[in-house]
mmCIF file of C-alpha atoms in Angstrom:
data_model
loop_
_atom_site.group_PDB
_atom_site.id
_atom_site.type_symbol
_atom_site.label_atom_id
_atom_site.label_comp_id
_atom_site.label_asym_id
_atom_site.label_seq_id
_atom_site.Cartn_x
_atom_site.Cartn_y
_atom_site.Cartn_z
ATOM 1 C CA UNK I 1 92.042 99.321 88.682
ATOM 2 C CA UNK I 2 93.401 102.893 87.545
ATOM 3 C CA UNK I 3 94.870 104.969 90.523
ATOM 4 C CA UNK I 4 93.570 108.514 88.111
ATOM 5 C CA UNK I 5 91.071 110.564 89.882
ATOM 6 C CA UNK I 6 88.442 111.823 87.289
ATOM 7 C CA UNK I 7 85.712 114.301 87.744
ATOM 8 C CA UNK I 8 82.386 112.832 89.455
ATOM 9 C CA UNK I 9 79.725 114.089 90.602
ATOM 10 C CA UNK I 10 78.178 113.142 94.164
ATOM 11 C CA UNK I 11 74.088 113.268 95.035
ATOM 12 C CA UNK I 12 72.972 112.773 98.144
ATOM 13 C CA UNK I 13 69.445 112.586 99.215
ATOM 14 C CA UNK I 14 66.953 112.577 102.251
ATOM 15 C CA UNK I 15 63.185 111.166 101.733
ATOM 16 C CA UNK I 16 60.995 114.361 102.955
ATOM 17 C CA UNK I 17 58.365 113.263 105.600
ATOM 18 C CA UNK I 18 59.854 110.090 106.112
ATOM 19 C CA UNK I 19 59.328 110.035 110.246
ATOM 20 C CA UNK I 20 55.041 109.911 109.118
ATOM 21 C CA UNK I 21 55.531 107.276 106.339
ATOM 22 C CA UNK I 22 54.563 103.997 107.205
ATOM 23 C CA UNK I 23 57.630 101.277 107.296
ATOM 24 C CA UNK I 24 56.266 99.561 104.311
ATOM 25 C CA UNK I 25 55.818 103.042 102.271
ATOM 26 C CA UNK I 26 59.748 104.012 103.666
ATOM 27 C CA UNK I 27 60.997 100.201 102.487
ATOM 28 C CA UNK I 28 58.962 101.261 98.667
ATOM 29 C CA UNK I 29 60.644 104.186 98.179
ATOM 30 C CA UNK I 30 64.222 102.569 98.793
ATOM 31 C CA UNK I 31 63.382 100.310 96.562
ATOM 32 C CA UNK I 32 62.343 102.487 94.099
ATOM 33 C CA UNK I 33 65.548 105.002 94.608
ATOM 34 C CA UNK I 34 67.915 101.512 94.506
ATOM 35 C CA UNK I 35 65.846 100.758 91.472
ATOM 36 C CA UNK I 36 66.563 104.379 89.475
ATOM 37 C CA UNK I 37 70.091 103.553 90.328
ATOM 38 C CA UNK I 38 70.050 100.170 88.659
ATOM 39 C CA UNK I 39 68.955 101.991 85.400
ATOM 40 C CA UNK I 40 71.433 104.536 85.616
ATOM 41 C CA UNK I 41 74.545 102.479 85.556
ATOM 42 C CA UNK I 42 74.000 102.047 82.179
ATOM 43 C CA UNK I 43 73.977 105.652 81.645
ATOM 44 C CA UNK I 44 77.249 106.545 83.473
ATOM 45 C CA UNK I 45 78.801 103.197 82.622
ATOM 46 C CA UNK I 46 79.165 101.828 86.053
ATOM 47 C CA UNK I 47 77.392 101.045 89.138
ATOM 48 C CA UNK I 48 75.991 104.291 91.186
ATOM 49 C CA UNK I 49 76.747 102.404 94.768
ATOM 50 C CA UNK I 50 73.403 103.319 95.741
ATOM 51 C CA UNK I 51 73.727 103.652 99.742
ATOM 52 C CA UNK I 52 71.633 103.905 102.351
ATOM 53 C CA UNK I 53 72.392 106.560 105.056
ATOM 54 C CA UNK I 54 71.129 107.840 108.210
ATOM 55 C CA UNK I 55 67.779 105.784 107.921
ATOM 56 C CA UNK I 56 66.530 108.250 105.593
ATOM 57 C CA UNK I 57 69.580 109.512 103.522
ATOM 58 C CA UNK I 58 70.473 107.576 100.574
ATOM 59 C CA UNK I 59 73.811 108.731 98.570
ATOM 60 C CA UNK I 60 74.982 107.746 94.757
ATOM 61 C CA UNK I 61 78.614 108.449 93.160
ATOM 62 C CA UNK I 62 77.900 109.774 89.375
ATOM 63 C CA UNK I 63 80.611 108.770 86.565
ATOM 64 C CA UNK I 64 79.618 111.281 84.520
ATOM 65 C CA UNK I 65 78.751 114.533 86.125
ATOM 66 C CA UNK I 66 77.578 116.340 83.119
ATOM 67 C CA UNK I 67 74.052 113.881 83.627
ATOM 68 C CA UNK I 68 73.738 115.054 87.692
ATOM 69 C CA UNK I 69 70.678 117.261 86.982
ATOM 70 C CA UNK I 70 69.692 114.313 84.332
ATOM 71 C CA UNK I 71 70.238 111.701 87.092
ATOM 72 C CA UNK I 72 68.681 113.759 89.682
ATOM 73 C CA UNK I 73 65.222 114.234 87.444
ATOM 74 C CA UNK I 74 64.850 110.260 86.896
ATOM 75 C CA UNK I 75 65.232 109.500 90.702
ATOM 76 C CA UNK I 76 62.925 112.017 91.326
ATOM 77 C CA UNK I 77 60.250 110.581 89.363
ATOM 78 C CA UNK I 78 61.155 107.188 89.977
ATOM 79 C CA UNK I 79 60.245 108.184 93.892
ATOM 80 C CA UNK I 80 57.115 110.003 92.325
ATOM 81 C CA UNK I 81 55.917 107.006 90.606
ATOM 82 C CA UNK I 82 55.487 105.526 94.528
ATOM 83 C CA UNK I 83 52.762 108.175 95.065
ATOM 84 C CA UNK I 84 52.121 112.164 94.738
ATOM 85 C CA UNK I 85 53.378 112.015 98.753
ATOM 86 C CA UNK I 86 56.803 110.519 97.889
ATOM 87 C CA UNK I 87 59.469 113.097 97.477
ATOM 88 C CA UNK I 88 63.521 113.767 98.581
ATOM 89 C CA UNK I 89 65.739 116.435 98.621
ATOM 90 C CA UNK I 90 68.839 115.660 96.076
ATOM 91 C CA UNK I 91 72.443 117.699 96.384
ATOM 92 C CA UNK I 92 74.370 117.602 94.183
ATOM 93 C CA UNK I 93 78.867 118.321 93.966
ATOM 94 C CA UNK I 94 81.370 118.054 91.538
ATOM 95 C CA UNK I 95 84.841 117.340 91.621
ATOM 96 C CA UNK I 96 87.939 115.109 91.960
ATOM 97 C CA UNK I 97 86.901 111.666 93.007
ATOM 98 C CA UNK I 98 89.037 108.837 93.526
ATOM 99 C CA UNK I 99 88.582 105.094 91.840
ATOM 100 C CA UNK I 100 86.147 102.824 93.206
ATOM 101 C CA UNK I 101 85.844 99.152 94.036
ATOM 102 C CA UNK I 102 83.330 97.111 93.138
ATOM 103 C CA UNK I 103 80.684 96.685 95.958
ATOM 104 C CA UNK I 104 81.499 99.771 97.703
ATOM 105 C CA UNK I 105 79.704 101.382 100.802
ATOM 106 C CA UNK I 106 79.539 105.162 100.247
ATOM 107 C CA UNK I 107 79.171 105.518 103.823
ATOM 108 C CA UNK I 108 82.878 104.527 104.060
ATOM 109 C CA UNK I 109 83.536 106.924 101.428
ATOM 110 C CA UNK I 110 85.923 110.264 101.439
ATOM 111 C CA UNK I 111 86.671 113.340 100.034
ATOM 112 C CA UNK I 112 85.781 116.905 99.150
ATOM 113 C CA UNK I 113 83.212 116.193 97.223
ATOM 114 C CA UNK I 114 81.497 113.720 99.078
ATOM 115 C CA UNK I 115 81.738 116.118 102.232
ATOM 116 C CA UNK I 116 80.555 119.273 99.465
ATOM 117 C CA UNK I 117 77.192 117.158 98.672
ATOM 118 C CA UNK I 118 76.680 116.782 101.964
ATOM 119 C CA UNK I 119 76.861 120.331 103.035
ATOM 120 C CA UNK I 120 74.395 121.288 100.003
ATOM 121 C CA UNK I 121 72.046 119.324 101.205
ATOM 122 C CA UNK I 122 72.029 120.693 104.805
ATOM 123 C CA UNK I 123 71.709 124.208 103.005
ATOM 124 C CA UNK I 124 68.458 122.798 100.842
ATOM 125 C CA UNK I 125 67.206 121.693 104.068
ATOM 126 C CA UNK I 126 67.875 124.181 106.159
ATOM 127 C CA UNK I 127 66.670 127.473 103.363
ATOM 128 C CA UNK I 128 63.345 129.303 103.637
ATOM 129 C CA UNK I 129 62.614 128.746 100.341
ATOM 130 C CA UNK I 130 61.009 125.741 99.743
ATOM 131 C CA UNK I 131 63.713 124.014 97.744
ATOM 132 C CA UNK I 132 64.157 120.473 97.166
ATOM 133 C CA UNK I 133 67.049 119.747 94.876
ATOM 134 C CA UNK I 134 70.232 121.969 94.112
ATOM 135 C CA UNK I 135 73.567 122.060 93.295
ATOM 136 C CA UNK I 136 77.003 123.134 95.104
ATOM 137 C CA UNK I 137 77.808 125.922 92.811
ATOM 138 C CA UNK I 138 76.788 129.159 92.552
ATOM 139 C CA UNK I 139 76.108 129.482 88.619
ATOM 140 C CA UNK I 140 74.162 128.751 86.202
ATOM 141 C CA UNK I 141 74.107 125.227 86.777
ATOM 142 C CA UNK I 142 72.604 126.069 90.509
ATOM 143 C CA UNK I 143 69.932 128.045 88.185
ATOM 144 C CA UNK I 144 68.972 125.254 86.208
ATOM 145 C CA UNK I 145 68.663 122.961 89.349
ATOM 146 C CA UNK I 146 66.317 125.339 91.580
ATOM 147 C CA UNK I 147 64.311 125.932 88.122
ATOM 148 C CA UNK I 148 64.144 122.040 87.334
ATOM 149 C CA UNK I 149 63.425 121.530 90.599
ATOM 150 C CA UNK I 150 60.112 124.132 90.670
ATOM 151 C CA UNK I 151 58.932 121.991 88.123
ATOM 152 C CA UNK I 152 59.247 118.750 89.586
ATOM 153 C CA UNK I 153 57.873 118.957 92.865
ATOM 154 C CA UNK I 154 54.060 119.314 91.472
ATOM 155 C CA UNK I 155 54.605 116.518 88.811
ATOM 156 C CA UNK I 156 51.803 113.884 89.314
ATOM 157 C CA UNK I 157 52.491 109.964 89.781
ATOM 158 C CA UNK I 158 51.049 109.572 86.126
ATOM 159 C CA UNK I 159 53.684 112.463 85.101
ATOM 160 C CA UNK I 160 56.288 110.689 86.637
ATOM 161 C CA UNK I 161 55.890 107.997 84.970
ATOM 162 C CA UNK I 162 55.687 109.300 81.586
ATOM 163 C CA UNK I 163 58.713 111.439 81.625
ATOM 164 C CA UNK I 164 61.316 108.695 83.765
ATOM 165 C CA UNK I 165 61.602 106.600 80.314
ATOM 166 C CA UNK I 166 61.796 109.733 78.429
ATOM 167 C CA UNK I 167 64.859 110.754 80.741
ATOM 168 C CA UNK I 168 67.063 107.834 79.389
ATOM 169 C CA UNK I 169 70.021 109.579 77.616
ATOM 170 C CA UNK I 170 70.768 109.013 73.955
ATOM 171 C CA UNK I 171 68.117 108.625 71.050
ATOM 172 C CA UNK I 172 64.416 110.131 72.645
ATOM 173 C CA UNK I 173 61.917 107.296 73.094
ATOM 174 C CA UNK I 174 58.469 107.813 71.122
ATOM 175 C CA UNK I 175 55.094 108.845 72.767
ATOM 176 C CA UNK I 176 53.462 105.196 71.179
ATOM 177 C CA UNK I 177 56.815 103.278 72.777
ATOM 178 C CA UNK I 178 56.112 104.777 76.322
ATOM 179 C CA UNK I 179 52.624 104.044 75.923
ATOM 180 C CA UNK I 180 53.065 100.251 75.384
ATOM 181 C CA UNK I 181 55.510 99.805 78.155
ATOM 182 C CA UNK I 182 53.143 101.960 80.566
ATOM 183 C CA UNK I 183 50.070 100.152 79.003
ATOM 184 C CA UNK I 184 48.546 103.520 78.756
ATOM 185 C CA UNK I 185 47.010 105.661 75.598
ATOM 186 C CA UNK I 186 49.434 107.666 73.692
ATOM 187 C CA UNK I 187 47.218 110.718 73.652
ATOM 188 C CA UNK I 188 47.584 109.948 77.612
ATOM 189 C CA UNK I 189 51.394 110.055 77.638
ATOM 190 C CA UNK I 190 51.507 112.941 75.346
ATOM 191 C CA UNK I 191 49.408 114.889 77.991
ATOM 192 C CA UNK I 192 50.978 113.968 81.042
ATOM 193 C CA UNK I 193 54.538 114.680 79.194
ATOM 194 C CA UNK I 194 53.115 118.019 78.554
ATOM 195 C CA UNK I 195 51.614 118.363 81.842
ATOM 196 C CA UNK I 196 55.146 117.821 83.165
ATOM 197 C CA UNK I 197 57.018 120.695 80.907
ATOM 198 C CA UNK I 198 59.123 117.908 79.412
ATOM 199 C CA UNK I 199 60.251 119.833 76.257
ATOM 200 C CA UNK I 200 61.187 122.377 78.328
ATOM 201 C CA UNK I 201 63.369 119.879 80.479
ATOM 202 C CA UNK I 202 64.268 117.843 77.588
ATOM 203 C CA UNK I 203 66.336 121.211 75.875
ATOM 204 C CA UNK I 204 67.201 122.216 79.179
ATOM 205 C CA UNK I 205 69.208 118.930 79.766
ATOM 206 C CA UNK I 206 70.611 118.779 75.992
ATOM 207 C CA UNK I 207 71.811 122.211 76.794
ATOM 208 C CA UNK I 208 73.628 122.005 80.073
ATOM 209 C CA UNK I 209 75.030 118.244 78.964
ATOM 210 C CA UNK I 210 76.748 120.083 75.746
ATOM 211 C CA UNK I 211 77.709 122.754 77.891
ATOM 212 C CA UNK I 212 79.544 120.684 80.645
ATOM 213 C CA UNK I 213 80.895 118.232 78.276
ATOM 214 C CA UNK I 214 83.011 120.863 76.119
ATOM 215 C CA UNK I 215 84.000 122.162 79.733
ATOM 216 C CA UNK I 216 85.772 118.791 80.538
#
């Protein structure tokens, strides 16, 4: 295994409401977050190390930090999928990040940017405005976050489930293909997807992606 730090990105999350949620509804949305993170390895090309912290915290390590608000959008709706009452806060930080084993408990993990995610999502949950997801910086990127995020937090299970598929990097899956998978009407999908401002968030994330890739 390489000794190289690279640039990673960190998310860490917290499940809103959790202390009223029933055990089995708590246990449902783990599984659904662990889940999201399953999918995702193929997009970064290597296991997230989805972790559980705090009882209610749950942490992933991001190969490819130019996907974070990508990443953050697809467990979002993955939680959403659970129920319209399902929702978590997701910080996100950049930076140096050392190699990884196999296996490994990001509760044991160190480093700047571990500790940076961390403190951005004390901020989120500590701001007036009703905020949910964000990012460390203080740029554009923080813009698209907090405007991604307004979006979001009013999408509908149905919406949810439209859009996750559709957040697969790479070629853009077809209305009719989500529709089979979903078992749903394509004039459905194409509604909810519109419902959800997909296009919007679809050249939003092509954007940034370019962006933050010719940055590296």
């Amino acid at each position: 295994m390489t000794t190289e730090q690279t640039h990673i990105a960190v998310l860490t999350g917290d499940i809103i409401g959790s202390t009223k949620m029933e055990p089995g509804d708590l246990t449902r949305a783990f599984d659904a977050l662990s889940a999201a993170a399953e999918v995702q390895a193929d997009w970064h090309g290597e296991d997230l190390h989805f972790t559980r912290q705090r009882g209610d915290g749950w942490q992933v390590r991001l190969a490819r930090p130019e996907l974070a608000l990508r990443s953050a959008l697809a467990f979002r709706a993955a939680l959403r999928c659970e129920g319209k009452e399902f929702s978590t806060f997701i910080a996100v930080a950049e930076g140096a990040g050392n190699p990884i084993a196999p296996n490994t408990d990001l509760n044991k993990a160190t480093g700047a940017t571990f500790i940076n995610s961390g403190r951005t999502l004390d901020r989120l949950k500590e701001s007036p405005v009703p905020v949910q997801m964000g990012h460390q910086s203080a740029d554009a990127t923080t813009a698209a976050f907090i405007l991604a995020d307004y979006i979001s937090q009013t999408w509908t299970p149905a919406q949810a489930a439209a859009i996750l598929p559709m957040l697969s990097p790479g070629k853009l899956r077809s209305h009719t293909d989500v529709a089979l998978a979903l078992g749903k009407s394509r004039q459905a999908v194409t509604k909810a997807l519109d419902g959800a401002g997909f296009d919007a968030i679809w050249l939003a994330l092509k954007n940034i992606e370019a962006e933050e890739t010719q940055d590296d």
